[in-house]
Short mmCIF file of C-alpha atoms in Angstrom, two decimals:
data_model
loop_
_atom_site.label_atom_id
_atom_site.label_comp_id
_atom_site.label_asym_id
_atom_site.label_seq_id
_atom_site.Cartn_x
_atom_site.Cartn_y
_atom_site.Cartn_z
CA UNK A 1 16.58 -20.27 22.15
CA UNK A 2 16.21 -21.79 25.46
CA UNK A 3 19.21 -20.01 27.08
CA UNK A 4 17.43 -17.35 27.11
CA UNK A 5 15.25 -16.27 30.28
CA UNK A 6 12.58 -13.65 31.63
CA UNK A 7 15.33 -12.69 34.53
CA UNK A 8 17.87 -10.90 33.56
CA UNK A 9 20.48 -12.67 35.68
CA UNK A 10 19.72 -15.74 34.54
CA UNK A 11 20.05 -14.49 30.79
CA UNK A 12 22.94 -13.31 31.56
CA UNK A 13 24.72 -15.56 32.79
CA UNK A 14 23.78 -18.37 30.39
CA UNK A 15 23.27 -16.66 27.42
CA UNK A 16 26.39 -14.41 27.55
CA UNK A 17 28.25 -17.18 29.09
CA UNK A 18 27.60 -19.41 26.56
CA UNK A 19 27.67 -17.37 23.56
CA UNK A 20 28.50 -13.89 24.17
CA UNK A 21 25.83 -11.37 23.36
CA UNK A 22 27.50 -9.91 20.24
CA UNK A 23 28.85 -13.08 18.77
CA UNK A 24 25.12 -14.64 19.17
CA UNK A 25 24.13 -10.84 17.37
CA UNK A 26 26.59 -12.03 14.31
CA UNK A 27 24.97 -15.82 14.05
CA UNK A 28 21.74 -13.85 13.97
CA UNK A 29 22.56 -11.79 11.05
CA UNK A 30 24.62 -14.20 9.25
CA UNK A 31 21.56 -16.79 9.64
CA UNK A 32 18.49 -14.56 9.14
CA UNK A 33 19.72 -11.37 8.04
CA UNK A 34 22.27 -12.32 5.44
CA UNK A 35 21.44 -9.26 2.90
CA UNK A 36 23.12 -6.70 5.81
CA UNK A 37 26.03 -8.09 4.96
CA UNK A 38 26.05 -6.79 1.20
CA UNK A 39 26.24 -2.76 1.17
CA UNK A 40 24.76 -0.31 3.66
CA UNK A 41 21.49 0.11 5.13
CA UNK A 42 19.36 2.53 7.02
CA UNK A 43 19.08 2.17 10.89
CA UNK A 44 16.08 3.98 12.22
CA UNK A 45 17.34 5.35 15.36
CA UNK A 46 15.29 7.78 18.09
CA UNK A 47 17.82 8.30 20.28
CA UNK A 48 15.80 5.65 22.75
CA UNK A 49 17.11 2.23 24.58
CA UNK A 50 15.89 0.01 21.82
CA UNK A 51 17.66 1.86 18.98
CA UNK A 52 21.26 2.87 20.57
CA UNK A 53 21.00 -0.85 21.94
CA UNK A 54 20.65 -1.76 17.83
CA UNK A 55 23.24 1.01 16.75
CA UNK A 56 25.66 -0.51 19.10
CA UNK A 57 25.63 -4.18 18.40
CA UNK A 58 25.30 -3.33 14.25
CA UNK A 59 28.42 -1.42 14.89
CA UNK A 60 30.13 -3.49 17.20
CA UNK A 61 29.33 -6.08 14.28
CA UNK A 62 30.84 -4.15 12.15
CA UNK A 63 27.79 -4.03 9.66
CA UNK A 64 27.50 -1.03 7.21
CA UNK A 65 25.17 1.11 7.81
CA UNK A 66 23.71 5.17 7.87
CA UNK A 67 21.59 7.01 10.79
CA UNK A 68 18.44 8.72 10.57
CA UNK A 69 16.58 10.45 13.00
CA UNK A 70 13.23 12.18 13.13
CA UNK A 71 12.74 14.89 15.16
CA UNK A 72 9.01 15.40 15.31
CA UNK A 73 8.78 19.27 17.49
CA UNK A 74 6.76 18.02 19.72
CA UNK A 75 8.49 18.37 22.87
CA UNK A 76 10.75 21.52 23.00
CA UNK A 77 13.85 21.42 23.96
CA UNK A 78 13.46 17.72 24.93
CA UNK A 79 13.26 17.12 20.89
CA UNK A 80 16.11 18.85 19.71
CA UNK A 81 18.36 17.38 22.83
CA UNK A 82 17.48 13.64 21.43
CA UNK A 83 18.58 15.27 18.01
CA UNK A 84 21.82 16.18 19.23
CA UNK A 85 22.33 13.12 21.20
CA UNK A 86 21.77 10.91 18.18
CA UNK A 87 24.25 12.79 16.12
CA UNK A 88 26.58 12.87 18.69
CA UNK A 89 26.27 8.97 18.69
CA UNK A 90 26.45 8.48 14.80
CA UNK A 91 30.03 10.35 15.38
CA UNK A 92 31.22 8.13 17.82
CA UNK A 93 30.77 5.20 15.79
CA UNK A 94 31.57 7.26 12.95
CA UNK A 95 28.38 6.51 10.62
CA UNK A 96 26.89 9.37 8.20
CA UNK A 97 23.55 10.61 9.58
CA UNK A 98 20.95 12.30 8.30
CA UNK A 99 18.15 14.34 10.66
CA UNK A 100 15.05 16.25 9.67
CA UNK A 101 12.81 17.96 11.51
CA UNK A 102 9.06 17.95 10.95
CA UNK A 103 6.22 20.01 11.83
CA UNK A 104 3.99 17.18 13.30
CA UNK A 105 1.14 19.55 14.63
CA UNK A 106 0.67 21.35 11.18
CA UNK A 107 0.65 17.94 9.40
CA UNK A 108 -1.72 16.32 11.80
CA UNK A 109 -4.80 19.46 11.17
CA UNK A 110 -3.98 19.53 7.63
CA UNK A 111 -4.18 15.60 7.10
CA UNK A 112 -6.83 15.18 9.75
CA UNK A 113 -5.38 12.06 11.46
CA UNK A 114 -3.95 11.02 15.01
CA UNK A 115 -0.38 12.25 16.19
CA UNK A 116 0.68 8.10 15.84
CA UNK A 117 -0.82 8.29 12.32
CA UNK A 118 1.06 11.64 11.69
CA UNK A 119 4.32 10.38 13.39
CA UNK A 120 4.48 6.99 11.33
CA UNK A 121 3.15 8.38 7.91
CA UNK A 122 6.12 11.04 8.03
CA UNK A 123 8.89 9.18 9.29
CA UNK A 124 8.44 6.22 6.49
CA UNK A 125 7.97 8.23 3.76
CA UNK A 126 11.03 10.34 4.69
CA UNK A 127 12.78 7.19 5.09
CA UNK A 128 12.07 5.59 1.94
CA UNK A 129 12.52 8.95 0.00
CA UNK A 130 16.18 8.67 1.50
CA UNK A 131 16.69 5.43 0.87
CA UNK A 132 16.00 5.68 -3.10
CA UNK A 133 18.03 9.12 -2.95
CA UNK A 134 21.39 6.81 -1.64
CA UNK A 135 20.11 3.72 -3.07
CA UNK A 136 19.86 1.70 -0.66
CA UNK A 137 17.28 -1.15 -0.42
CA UNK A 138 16.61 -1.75 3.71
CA UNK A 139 15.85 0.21 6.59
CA UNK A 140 16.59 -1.66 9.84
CA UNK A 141 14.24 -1.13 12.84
CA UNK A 142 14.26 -1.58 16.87
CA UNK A 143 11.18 -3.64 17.21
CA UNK A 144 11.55 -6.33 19.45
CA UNK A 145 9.62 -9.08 21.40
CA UNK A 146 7.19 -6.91 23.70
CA UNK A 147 6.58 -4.65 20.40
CA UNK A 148 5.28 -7.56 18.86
CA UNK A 149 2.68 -8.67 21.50
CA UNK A 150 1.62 -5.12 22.43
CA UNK A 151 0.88 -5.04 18.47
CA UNK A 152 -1.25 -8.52 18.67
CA UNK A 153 -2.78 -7.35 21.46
CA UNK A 154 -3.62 -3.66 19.91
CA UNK A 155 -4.83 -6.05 16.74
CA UNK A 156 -7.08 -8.03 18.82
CA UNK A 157 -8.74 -5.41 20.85
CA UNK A 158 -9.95 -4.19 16.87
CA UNK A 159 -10.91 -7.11 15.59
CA UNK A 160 -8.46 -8.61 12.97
CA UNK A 161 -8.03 -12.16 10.97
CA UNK A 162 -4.65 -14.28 10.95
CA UNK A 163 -2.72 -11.46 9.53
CA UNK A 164 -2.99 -9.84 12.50
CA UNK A 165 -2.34 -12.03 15.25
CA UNK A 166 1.03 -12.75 13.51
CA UNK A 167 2.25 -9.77 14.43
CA UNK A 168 5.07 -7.97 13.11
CA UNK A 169 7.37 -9.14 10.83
CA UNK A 170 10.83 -9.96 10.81
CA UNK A 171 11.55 -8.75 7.27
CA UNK A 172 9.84 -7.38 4.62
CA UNK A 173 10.83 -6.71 0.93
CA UNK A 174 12.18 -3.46 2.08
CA UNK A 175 12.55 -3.27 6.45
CA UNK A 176 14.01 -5.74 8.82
CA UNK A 177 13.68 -6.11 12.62
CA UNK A 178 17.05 -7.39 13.81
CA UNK A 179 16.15 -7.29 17.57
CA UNK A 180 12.46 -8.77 17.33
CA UNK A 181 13.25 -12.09 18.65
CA UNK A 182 14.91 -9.84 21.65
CA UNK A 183 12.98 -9.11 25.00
CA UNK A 184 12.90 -5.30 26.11
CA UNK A 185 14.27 -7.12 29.38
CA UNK A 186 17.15 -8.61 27.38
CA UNK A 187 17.20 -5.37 25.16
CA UNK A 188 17.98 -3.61 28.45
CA UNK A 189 20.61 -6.00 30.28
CA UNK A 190 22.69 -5.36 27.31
CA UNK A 191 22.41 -1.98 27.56
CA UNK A 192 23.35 -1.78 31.02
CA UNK A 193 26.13 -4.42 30.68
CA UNK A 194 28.04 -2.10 27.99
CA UNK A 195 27.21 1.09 30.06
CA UNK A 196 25.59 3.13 26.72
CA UNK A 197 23.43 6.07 27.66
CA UNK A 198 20.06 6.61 25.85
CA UNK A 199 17.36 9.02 25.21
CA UNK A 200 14.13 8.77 27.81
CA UNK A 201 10.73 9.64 25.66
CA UNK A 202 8.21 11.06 28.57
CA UNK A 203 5.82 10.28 26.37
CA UNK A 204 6.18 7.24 26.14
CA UNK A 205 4.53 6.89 30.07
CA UNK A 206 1.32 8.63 29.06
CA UNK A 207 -0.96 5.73 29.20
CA UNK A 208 -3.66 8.04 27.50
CA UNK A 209 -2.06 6.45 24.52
CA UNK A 210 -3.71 2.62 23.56
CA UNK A 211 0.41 1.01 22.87
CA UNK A 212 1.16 2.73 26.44
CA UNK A 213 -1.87 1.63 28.41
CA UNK A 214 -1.03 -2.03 26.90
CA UNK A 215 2.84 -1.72 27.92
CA UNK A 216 2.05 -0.18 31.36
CA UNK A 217 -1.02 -1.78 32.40
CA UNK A 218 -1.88 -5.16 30.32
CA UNK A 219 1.76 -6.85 29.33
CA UNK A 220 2.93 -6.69 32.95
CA UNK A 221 0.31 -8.71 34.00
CA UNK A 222 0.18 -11.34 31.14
CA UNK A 223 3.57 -11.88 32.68
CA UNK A 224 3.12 -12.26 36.06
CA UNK A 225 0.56 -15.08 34.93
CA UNK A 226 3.90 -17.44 33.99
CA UNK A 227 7.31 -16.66 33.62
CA UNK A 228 8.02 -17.20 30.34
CA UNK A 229 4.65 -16.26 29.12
CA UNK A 230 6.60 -14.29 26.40
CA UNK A 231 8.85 -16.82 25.20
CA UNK A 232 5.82 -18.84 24.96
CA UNK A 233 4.25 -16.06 23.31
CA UNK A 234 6.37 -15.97 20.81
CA UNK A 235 6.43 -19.60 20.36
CA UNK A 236 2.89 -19.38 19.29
CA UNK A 237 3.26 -16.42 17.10
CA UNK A 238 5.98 -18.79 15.43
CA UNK A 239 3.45 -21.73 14.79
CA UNK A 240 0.38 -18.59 13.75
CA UNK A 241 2.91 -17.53 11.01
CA UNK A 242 3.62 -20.96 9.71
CA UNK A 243 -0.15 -21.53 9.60
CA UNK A 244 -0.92 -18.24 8.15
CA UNK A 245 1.88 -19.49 5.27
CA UNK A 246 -0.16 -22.62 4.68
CA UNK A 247 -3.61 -20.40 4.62
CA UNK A 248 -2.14 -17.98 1.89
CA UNK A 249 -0.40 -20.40 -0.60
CA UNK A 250 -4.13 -21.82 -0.56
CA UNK A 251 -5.93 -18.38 -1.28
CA UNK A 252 -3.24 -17.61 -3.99
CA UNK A 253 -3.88 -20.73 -5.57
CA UNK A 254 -7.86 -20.09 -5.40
CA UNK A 255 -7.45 -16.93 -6.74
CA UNK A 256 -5.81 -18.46 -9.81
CA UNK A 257 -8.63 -20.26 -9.96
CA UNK A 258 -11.53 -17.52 -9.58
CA UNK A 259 -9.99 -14.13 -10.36
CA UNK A 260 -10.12 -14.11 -14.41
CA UNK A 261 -8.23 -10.77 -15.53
CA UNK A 262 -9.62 -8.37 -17.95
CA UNK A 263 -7.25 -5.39 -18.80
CA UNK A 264 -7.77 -3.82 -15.32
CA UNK A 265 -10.90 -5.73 -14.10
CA UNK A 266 -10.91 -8.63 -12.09
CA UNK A 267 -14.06 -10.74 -12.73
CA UNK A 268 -15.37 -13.60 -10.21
CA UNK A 269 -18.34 -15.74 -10.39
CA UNK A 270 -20.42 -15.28 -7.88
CA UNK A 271 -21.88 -19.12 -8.48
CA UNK A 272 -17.95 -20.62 -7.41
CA UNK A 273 -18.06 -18.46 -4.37
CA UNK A 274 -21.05 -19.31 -3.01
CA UNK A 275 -19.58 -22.92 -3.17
CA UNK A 276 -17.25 -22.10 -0.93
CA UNK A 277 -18.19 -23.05 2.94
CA UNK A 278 -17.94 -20.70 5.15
CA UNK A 279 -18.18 -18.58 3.19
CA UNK A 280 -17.05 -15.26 5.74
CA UNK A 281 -13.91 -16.62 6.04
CA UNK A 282 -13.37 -16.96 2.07
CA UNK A 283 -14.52 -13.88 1.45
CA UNK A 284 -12.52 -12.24 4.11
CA UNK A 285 -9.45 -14.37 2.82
CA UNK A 286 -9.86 -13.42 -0.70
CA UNK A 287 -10.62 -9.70 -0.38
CA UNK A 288 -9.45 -7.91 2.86
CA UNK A 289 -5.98 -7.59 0.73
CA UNK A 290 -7.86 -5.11 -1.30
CA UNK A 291 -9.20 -2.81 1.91
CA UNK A 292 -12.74 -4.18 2.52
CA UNK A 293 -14.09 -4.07 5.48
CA UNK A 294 -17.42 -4.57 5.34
CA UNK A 295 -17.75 -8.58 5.61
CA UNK A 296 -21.94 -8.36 5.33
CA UNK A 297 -22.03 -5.45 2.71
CA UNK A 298 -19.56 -7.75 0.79
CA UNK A 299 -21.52 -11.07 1.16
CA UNK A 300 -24.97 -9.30 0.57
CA UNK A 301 -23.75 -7.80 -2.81
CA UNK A 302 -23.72 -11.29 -4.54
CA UNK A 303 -27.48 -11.73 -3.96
CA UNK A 304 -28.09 -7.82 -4.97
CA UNK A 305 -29.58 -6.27 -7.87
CA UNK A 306 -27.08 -5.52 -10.85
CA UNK A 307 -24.89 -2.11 -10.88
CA UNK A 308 -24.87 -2.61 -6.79
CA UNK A 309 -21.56 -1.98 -5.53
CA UNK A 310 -19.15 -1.69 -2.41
CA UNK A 311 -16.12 -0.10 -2.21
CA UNK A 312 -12.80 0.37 -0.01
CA UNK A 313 -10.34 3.27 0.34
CA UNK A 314 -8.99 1.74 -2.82
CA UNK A 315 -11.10 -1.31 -4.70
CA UNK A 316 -14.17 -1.60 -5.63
CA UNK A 317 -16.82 -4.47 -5.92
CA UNK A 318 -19.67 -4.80 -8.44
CA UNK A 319 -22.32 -6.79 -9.33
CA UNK A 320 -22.71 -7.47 -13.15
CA UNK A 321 -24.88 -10.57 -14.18
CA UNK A 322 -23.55 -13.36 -12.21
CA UNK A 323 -20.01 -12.24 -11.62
CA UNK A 324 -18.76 -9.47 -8.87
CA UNK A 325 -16.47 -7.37 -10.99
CA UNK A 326 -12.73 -5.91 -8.68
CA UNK A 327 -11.50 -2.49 -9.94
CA UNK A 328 -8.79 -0.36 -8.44
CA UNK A 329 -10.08 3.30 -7.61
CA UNK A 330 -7.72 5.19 -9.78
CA UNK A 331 -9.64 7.72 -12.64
CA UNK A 332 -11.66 10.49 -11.14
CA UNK A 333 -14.57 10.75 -12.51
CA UNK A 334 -15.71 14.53 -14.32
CA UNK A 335 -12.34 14.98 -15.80
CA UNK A 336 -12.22 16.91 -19.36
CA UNK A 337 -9.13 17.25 -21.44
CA UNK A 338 -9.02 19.50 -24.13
CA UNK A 339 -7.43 19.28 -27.71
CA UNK A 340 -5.88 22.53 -29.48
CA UNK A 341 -6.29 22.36 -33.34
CA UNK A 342 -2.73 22.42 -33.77
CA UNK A 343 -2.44 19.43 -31.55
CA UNK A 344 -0.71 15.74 -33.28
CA UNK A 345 -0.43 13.64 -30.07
CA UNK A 346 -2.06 13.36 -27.35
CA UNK A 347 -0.62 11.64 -24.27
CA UNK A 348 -3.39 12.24 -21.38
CA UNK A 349 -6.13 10.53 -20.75
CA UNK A 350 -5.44 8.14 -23.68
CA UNK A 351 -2.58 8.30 -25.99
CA UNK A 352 -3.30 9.34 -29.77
CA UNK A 353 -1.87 10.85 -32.71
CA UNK A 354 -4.04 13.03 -35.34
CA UNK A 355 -2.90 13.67 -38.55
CA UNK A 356 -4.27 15.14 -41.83
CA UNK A 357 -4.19 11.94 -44.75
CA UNK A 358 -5.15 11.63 -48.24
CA UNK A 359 -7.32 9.12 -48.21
CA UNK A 360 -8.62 6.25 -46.16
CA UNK A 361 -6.32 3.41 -45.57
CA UNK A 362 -5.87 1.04 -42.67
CA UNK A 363 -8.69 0.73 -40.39
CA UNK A 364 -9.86 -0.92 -37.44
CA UNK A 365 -11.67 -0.47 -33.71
CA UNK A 366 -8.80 1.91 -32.83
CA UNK A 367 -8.95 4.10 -35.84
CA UNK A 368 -11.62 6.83 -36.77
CA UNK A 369 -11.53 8.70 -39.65
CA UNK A 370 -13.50 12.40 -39.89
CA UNK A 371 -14.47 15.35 -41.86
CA UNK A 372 -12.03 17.76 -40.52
CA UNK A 373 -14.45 20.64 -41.27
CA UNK A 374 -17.37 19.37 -39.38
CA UNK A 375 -15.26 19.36 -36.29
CA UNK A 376 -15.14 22.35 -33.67
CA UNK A 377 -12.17 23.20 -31.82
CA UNK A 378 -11.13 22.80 -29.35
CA UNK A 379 -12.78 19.45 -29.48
CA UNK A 380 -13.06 17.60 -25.49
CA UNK A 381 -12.31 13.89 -24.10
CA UNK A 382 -14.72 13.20 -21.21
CA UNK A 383 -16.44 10.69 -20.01
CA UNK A 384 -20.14 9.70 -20.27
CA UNK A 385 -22.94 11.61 -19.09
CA UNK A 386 -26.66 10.96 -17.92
CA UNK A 387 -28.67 12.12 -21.52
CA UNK A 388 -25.54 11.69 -23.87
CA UNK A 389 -26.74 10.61 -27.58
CA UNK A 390 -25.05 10.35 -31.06
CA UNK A 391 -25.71 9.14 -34.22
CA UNK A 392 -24.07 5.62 -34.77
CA UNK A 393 -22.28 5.50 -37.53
CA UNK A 394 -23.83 3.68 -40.56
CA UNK A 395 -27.79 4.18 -39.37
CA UNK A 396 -30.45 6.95 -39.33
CA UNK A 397 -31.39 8.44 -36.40
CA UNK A 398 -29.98 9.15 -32.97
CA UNK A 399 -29.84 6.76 -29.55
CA UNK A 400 -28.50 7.68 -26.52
CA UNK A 401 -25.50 6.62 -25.05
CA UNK A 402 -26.89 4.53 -22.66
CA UNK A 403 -28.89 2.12 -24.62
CA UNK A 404 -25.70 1.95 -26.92
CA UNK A 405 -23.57 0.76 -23.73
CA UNK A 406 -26.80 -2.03 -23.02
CA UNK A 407 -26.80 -3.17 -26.32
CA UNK A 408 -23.56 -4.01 -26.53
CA UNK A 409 -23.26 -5.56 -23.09
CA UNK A 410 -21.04 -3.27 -21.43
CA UNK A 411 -20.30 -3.62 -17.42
CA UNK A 412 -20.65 -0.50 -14.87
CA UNK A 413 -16.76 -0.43 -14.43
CA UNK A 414 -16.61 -0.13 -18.28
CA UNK A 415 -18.99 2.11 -18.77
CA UNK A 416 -17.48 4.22 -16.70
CA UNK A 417 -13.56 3.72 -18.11
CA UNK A 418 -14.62 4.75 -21.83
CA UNK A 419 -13.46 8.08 -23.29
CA UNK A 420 -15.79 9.99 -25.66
CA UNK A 421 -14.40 12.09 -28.23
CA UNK A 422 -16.44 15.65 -28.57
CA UNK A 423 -16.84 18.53 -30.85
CA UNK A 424 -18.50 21.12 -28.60
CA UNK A 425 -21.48 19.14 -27.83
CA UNK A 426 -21.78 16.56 -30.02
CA UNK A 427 -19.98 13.25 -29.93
CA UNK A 428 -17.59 12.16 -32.52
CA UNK A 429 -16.54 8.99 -31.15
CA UNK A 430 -17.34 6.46 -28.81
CA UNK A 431 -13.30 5.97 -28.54
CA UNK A 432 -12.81 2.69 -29.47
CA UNK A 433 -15.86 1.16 -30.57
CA UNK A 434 -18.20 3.50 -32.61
CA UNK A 435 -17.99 6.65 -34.81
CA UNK A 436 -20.88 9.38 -35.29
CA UNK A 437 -22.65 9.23 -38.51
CA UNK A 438 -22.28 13.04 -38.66
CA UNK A 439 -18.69 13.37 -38.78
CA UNK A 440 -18.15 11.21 -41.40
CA UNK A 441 -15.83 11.28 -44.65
CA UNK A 442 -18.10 12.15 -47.87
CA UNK A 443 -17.33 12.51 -51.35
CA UNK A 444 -17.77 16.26 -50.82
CA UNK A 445 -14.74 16.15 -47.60
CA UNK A 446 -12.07 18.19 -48.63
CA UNK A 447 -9.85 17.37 -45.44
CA UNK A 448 -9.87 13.76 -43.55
CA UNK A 449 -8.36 13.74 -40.35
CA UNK A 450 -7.09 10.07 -39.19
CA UNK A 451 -7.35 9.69 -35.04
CA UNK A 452 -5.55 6.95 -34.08
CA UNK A 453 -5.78 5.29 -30.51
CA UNK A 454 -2.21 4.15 -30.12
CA UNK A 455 -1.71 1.05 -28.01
#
């Protein structure tokens, strides 16, 4: 809005001339933040300027709404006294509130990450525990305009694509930034105007800290360049978003296109990317979603040898033949499970039922039928192993595991998902797609025992 201005007289006069602060609060919810209006919501609130500037106007707004506060022990008496002042405040404007108090420190050694890390990982997984405890769907937030460039700027100094340089966002399935259109300038004119105390955070001057030394050191002089470098600012971070829209209803539709899903592999051929020019910026657009990082370890791969691989925190890419092959890191690999003689179903790692029948029946890939009596108990799901061999049912002779997962074609990521099913150390099934010769029902079996994979 042009009414608004970098000086704080001249927003206030126009802008609360014009419109009144609170009234143009309630066209700002009613227009962008419509879903407030339907039940309660959490409001994050430290006890700072920017959230008892954000408790006030929601209340004053008369918006439904809870208060949570985190009080993270880290500066004596100084944490506990912005505890008390925040309950104090959800009492005045008579809102439930719910504290907790964390031991940061201890979290931080155990988890081995920074005290930011520490402070955000708690504080949002507290908050979204409550929130599906009371049911409710948002949690409302006091970022505002200078948040949002000190993050762009934090995002630049690391190196980041379009994502990044958009900066925060107003709303998300599940948080929403009332205030993020609002200057801390403007943030604090209100505050003064209406008189409301708030909490100071010393640590919020330590410019050891990379958001500090930004705030403190970098933002003031980006605005003493021009005076309304943050309106114009946020201007552009309106037109990058809008861009960034375009950009990503593009990549969706290309990954229609290239990402062909197998039960939970994504296969791409590597042939169609290398069509695509340049290719960095494809490959960062199509796979920095799944936590890659390395751009050249990425690109190199589709030129590699087969069974080459790179992997994120939580994907993984592999060559196989001409196609790169996207799994989710999810099944440890090493893991046994056991099964008890007296056992019927089975529910981990793969769901089936056993069951003593009379004769053979139904059958099919997901269906094995044994010689009870040649089994050994307790008999063991694993995985595959370097040297593994059986006896394929319906030939002479053994052949190892390996060759078996060649002939038939199989992929690294496959080979790696499929269950045996043991006696001791023998196999008795390659679950799924072949039986062991020596397990087999005779004329001379006197008990068959029907596995069944069940779907």
């Amino acid at each position: 809005m042009k009414c608004w201005s970098i000086s704080i007289i001249g927003w206030r006069s126009n802008f609360e001339y014009i419109y009144g602060v609170l009234e143009e609060f309630k066209n700002h919810i009613n227009s962008s933040f419509f879903h407030l209006l339907e039940g309660r919501f959490l409001l994050a609130c430290s006890g700072g300027l920017d959230s008892v500037v954000l408790a006030h106007l929601c209340h004053s707004a008369g918006l439904n709404f809870a208060m949570a506060h985190c009080n993270f022990q880290l500066r004596g008496d100084a944490s506990d006294r912005d505890e008390t002042f925040v309950k104090q405040l959800a009492k005045k404007f008579n809102k439930e509130e719910h504290v907790i108090s964390f031991n940061t420190a201890d979290y931080m050694s155990k988890n081995k990450v920074s005290l930011q890390v520490a402070a955000r990982e708690l504080r949002y997984d507290w908050f979204y525990a409550l929130m599906e405890q009371k049911g409710w769907k948002t949690l409302v937030t006091a970022h505002h305009a200078d948040d949002d460039l000190e993050t762009f700027l934090i995002n630049l100094s690391r190196g980041t694509g379009i994502d990044g340089l958009t900066g925060i966002p107003e709303k998300t399935e599940s948080i929403s930034r009332p205030l993020l259109k609002y200057s801390r300038e403007q943030i604090a004119a209100y505050a003064k105007e209406k008189g409301l105390e708030w909490r100071e955070d010393s640590s919020n001057l330590e410019t050891k800290y990379l958001r500090n030394k930004i705030r403190h050191q970098i933002v003031p002089l980006l605005k003493e360049l021009h005076p309304t470098f943050l309106s114009n600012f946020n201007q552009t971070q309106h037109f990058l978003r809008q861009s960034s829209g375009i950009a990503e209803d593009y990549v969706e539709q290309l990954k229609r296109k290239l990402f062909i899903k197998e039960t939970d592999v994504i296969k791409i051929s590597i042939s169609e990317l290398l069509k695509l020019n340049p290719i960095e910026g494809y490959l960062y657009a199509l796979f920095h979603d799944y936590g890659f990082v390395e751009w050249n370890d990425v690109q190199s791969l589709m030129t590699a040898m087969g069974g080459k691989e790179v992997r994120s925190k939580t994907y993984r890419l592999l060559k196989h033949r001409e196609y790169l092959l996207l799994e989710e890191i999810s099944i440890p690999l090493g893991l046994e499970y056991e099964i008890q003689e007296e056992e019927k179903k089975i529910e981990e790692p793969i769901k089936m039922s056993l069951a003593i029948v009379d004769s053979i029946e139904e059958t099919g890939n997901t269906i094995l039928y044994v010689d009870k009596e040649t089994l050994k108990y307790p008999l063991m799901v694993r995985k595959w192993r370097k040297g593994d061999y059986f006896y394929p049912f319906g030939m002479r002779g053994s052949k190892k595991v390996s060759k078996y997962f060649k002939d038939v074609k199989m992929d690294q990521i496959s080979k790696e998902k499929q269950w045996l099913l043991c006696s001791k150390d023998n196999i008795v099934w390659i679950m799924g797609k072949r039986g062991d010769e020596r397990f087999k029902v005779t004329k001379g079996t006197k008990k068959i025992l029907k596995i069944s994979i069940q779907e």
